[in-house]
PDB file of C-alpha atoms in Angstrom:
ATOM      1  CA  UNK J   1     -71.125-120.657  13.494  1.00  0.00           C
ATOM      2  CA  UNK J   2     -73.163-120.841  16.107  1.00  0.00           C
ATOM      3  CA  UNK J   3     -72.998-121.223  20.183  1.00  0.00           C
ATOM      4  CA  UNK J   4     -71.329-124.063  21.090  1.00  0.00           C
ATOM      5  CA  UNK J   5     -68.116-124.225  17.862  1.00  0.00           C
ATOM      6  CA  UNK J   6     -70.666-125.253  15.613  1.00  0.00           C
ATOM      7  CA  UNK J   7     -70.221-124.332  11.850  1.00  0.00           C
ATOM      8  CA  UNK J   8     -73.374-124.655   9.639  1.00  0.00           C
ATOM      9  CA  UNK J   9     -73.632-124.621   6.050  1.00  0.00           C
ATOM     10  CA  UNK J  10     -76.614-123.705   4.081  1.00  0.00           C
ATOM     11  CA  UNK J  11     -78.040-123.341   0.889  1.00  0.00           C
ATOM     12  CA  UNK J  12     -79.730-120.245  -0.768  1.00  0.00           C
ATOM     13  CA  UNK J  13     -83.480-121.160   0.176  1.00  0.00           C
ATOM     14  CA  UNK J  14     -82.397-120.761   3.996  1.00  0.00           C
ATOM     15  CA  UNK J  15     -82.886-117.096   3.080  1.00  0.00           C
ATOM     16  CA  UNK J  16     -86.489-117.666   2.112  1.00  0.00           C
ATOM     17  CA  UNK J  17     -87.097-119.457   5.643  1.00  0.00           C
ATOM     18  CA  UNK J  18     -85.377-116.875   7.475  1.00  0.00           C
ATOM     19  CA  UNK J  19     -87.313-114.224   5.267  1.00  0.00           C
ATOM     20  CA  UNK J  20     -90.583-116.011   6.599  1.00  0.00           C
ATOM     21  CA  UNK J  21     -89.517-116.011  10.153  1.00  0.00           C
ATOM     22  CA  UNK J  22     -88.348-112.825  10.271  1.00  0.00           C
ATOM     23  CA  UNK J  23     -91.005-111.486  12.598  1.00  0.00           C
ATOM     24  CA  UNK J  24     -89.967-113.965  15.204  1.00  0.00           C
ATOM     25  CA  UNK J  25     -86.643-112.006  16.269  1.00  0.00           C
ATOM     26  CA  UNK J  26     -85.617-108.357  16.197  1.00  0.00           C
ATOM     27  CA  UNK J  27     -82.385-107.250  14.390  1.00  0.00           C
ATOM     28  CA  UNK J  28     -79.786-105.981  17.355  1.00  0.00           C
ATOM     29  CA  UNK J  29     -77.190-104.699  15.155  1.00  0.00           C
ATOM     30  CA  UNK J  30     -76.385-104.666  11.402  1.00  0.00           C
ATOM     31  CA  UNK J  31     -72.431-105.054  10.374  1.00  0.00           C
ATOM     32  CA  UNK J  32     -72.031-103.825   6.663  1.00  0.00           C
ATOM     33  CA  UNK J  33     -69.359-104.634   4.237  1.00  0.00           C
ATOM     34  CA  UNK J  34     -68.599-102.738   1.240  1.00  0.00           C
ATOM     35  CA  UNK J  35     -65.464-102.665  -0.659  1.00  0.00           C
ATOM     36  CA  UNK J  36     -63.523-103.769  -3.948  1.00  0.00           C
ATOM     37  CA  UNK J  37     -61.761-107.154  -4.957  1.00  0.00           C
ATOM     38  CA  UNK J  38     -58.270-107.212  -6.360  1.00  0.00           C
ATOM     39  CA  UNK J  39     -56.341-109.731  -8.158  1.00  0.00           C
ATOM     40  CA  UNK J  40     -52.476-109.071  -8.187  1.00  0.00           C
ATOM     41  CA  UNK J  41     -49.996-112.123  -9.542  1.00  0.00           C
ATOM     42  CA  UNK J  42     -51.077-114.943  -7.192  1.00  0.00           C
ATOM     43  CA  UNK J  43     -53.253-113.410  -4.689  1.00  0.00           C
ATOM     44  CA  UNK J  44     -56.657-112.078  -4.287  1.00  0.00           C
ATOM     45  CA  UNK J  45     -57.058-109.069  -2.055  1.00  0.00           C
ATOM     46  CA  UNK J  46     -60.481-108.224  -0.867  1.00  0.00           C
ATOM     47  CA  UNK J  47     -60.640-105.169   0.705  1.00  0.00           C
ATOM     48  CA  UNK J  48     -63.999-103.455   2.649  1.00  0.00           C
ATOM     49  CA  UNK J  49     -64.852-100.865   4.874  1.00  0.00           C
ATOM     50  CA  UNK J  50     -66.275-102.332   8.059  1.00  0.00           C
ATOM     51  CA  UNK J  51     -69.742-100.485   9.488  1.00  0.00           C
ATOM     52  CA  UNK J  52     -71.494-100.786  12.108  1.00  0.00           C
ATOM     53  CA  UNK J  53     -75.158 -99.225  11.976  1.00  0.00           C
ATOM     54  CA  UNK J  54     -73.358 -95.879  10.543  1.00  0.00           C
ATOM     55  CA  UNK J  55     -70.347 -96.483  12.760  1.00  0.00           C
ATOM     56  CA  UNK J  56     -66.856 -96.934  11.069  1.00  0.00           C
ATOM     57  CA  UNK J  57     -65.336 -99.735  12.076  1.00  0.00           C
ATOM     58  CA  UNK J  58     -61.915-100.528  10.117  1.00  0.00           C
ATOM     59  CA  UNK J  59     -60.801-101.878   7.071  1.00  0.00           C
ATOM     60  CA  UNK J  60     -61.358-105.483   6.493  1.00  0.00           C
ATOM     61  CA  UNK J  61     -58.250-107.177   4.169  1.00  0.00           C
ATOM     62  CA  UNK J  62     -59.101-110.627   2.746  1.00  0.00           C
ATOM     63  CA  UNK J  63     -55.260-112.281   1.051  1.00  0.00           C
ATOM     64  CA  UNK J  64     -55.867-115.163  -0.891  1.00  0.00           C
ATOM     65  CA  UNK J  65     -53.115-116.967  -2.101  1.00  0.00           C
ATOM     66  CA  UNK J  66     -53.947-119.453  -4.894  1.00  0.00           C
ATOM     67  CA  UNK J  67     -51.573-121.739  -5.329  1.00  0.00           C
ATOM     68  CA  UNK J  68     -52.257-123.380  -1.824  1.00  0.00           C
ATOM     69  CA  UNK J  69     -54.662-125.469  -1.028  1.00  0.00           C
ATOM     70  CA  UNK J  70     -54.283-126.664   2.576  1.00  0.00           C
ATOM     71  CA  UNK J  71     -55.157-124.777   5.442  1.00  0.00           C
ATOM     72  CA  UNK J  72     -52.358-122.440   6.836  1.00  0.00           C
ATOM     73  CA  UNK J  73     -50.050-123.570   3.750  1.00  0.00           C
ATOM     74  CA  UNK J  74     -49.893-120.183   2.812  1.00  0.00           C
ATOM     75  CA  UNK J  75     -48.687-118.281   5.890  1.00  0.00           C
ATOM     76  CA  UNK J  76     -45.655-116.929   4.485  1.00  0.00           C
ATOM     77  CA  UNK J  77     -46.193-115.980   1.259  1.00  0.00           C
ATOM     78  CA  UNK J  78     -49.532-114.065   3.019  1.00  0.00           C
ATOM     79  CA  UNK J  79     -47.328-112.480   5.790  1.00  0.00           C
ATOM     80  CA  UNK J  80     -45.090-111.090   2.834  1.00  0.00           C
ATOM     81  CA  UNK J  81     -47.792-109.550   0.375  1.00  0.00           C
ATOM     82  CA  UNK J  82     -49.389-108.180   3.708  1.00  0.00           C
ATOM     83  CA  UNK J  83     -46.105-106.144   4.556  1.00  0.00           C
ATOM     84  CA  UNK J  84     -45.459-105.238   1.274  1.00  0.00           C
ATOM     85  CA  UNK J  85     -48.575-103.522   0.465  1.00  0.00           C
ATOM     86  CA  UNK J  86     -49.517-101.855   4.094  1.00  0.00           C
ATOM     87  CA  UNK J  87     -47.704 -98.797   5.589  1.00  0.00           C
ATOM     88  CA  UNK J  88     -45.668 -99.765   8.298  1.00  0.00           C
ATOM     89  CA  UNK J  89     -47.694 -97.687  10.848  1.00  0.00           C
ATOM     90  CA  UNK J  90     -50.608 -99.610  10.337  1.00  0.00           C
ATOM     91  CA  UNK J  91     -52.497-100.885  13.377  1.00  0.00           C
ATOM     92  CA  UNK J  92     -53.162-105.008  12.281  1.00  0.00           C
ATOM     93  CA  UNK J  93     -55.202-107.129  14.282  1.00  0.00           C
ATOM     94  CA  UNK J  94     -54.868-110.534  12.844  1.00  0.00           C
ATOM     95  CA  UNK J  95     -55.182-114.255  13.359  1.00  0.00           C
ATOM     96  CA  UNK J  96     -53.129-116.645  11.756  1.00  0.00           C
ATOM     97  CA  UNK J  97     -53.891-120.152  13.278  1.00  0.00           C
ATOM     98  CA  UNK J  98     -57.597-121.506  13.859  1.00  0.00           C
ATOM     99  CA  UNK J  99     -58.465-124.693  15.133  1.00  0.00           C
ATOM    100  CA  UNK J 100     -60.623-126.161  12.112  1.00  0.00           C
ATOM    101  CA  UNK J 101     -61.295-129.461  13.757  1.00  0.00           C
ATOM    102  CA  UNK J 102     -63.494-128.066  16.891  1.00  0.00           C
ATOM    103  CA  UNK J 103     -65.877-127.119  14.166  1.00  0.00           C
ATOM    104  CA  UNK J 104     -65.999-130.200  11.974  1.00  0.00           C
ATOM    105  CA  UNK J 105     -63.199-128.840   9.005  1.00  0.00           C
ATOM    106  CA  UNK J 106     -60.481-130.686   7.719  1.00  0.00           C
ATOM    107  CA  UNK J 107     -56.984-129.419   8.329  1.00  0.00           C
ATOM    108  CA  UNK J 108     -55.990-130.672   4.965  1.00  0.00           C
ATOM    109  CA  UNK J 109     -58.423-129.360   2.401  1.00  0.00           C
ATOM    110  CA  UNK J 110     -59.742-125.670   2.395  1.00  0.00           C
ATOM    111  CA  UNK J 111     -62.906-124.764   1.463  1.00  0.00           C
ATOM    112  CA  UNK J 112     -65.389-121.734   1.509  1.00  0.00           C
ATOM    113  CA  UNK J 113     -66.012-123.151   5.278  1.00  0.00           C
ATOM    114  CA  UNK J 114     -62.741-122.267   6.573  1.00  0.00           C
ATOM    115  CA  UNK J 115     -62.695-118.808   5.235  1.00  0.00           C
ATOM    116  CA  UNK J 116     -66.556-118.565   6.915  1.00  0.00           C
ATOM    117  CA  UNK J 117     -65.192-119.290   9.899  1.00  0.00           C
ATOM    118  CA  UNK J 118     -62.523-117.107   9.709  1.00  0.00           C
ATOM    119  CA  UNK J 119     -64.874-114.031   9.579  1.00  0.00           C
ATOM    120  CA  UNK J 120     -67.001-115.372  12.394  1.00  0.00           C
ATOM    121  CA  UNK J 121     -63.821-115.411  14.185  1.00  0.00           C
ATOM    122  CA  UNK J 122     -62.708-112.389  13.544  1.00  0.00           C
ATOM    123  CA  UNK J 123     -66.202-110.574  14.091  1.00  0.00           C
ATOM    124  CA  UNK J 124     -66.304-112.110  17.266  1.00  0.00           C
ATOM    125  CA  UNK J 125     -62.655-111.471  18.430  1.00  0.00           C
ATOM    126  CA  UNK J 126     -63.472-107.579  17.599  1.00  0.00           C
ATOM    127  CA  UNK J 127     -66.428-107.506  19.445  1.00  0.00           C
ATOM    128  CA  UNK J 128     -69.023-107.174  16.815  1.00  0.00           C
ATOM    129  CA  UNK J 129     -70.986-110.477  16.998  1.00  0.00           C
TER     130      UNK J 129
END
């Protein structure tokens, strides 16, 4: 996503151009990711420690629930697995509707897109974009 609401997809040989123009821009921060993917009945959990530089940031929790399809279909059954699995002193900072269409995503089908632009969201909710 970039200024303006735009979301832009890309294929792998954008790294190669971006690789080549490297020397045209200088890195201002670097967010790392690292963590472990879960599969449990229904839903995927994908959970990461969030870095920034060599500063701890949080832990990032990714719920995927499989049988739906649609955009913010899955709401409840998400809400549920998240309170079932997380202590309930547990500081969560989450978003639960986006506005797909400002960016050119359907509000019927989700995609790898939508979950994009969830992150970008989210990174630049927190601060760290």
């Amino acid at each position: 996503m970039v200024e303006g609401g735009v979301l832009v997809a890309a294929d792998r040989e954008l790294d190669t151009i971006l690789g080549k123009l490297k020397n045209c821009w200088a890195v201002r921060q670097t967010i790392i990711v690292e963590g472990a993917i879960f599969e449990v009945g229904d839903f995927t959990l994908r959970i990461a420690n969030l870095l920034l530089g060599q500063a701890y940031k949080g832990l990032l929790l990714e719920i995927e629930y499989g049988p739906a399809t649609a955009p913010n279909s899955a709401l409840g059954p998400i809400q549920n697995f998240l309170q079932a699995i997380t202590p309930s002193t547990a500081q969560l900072s989450y978003e639960t509707t986006y506005d797909y269409r400002s960016v050119g995503l359907s509000d019927t089908d989700f995609s790898a897109a939508h979950t994009g632009y969830q992150y970008m969201s989210f990174l630049k909710r927190e601060g760290l974009l």
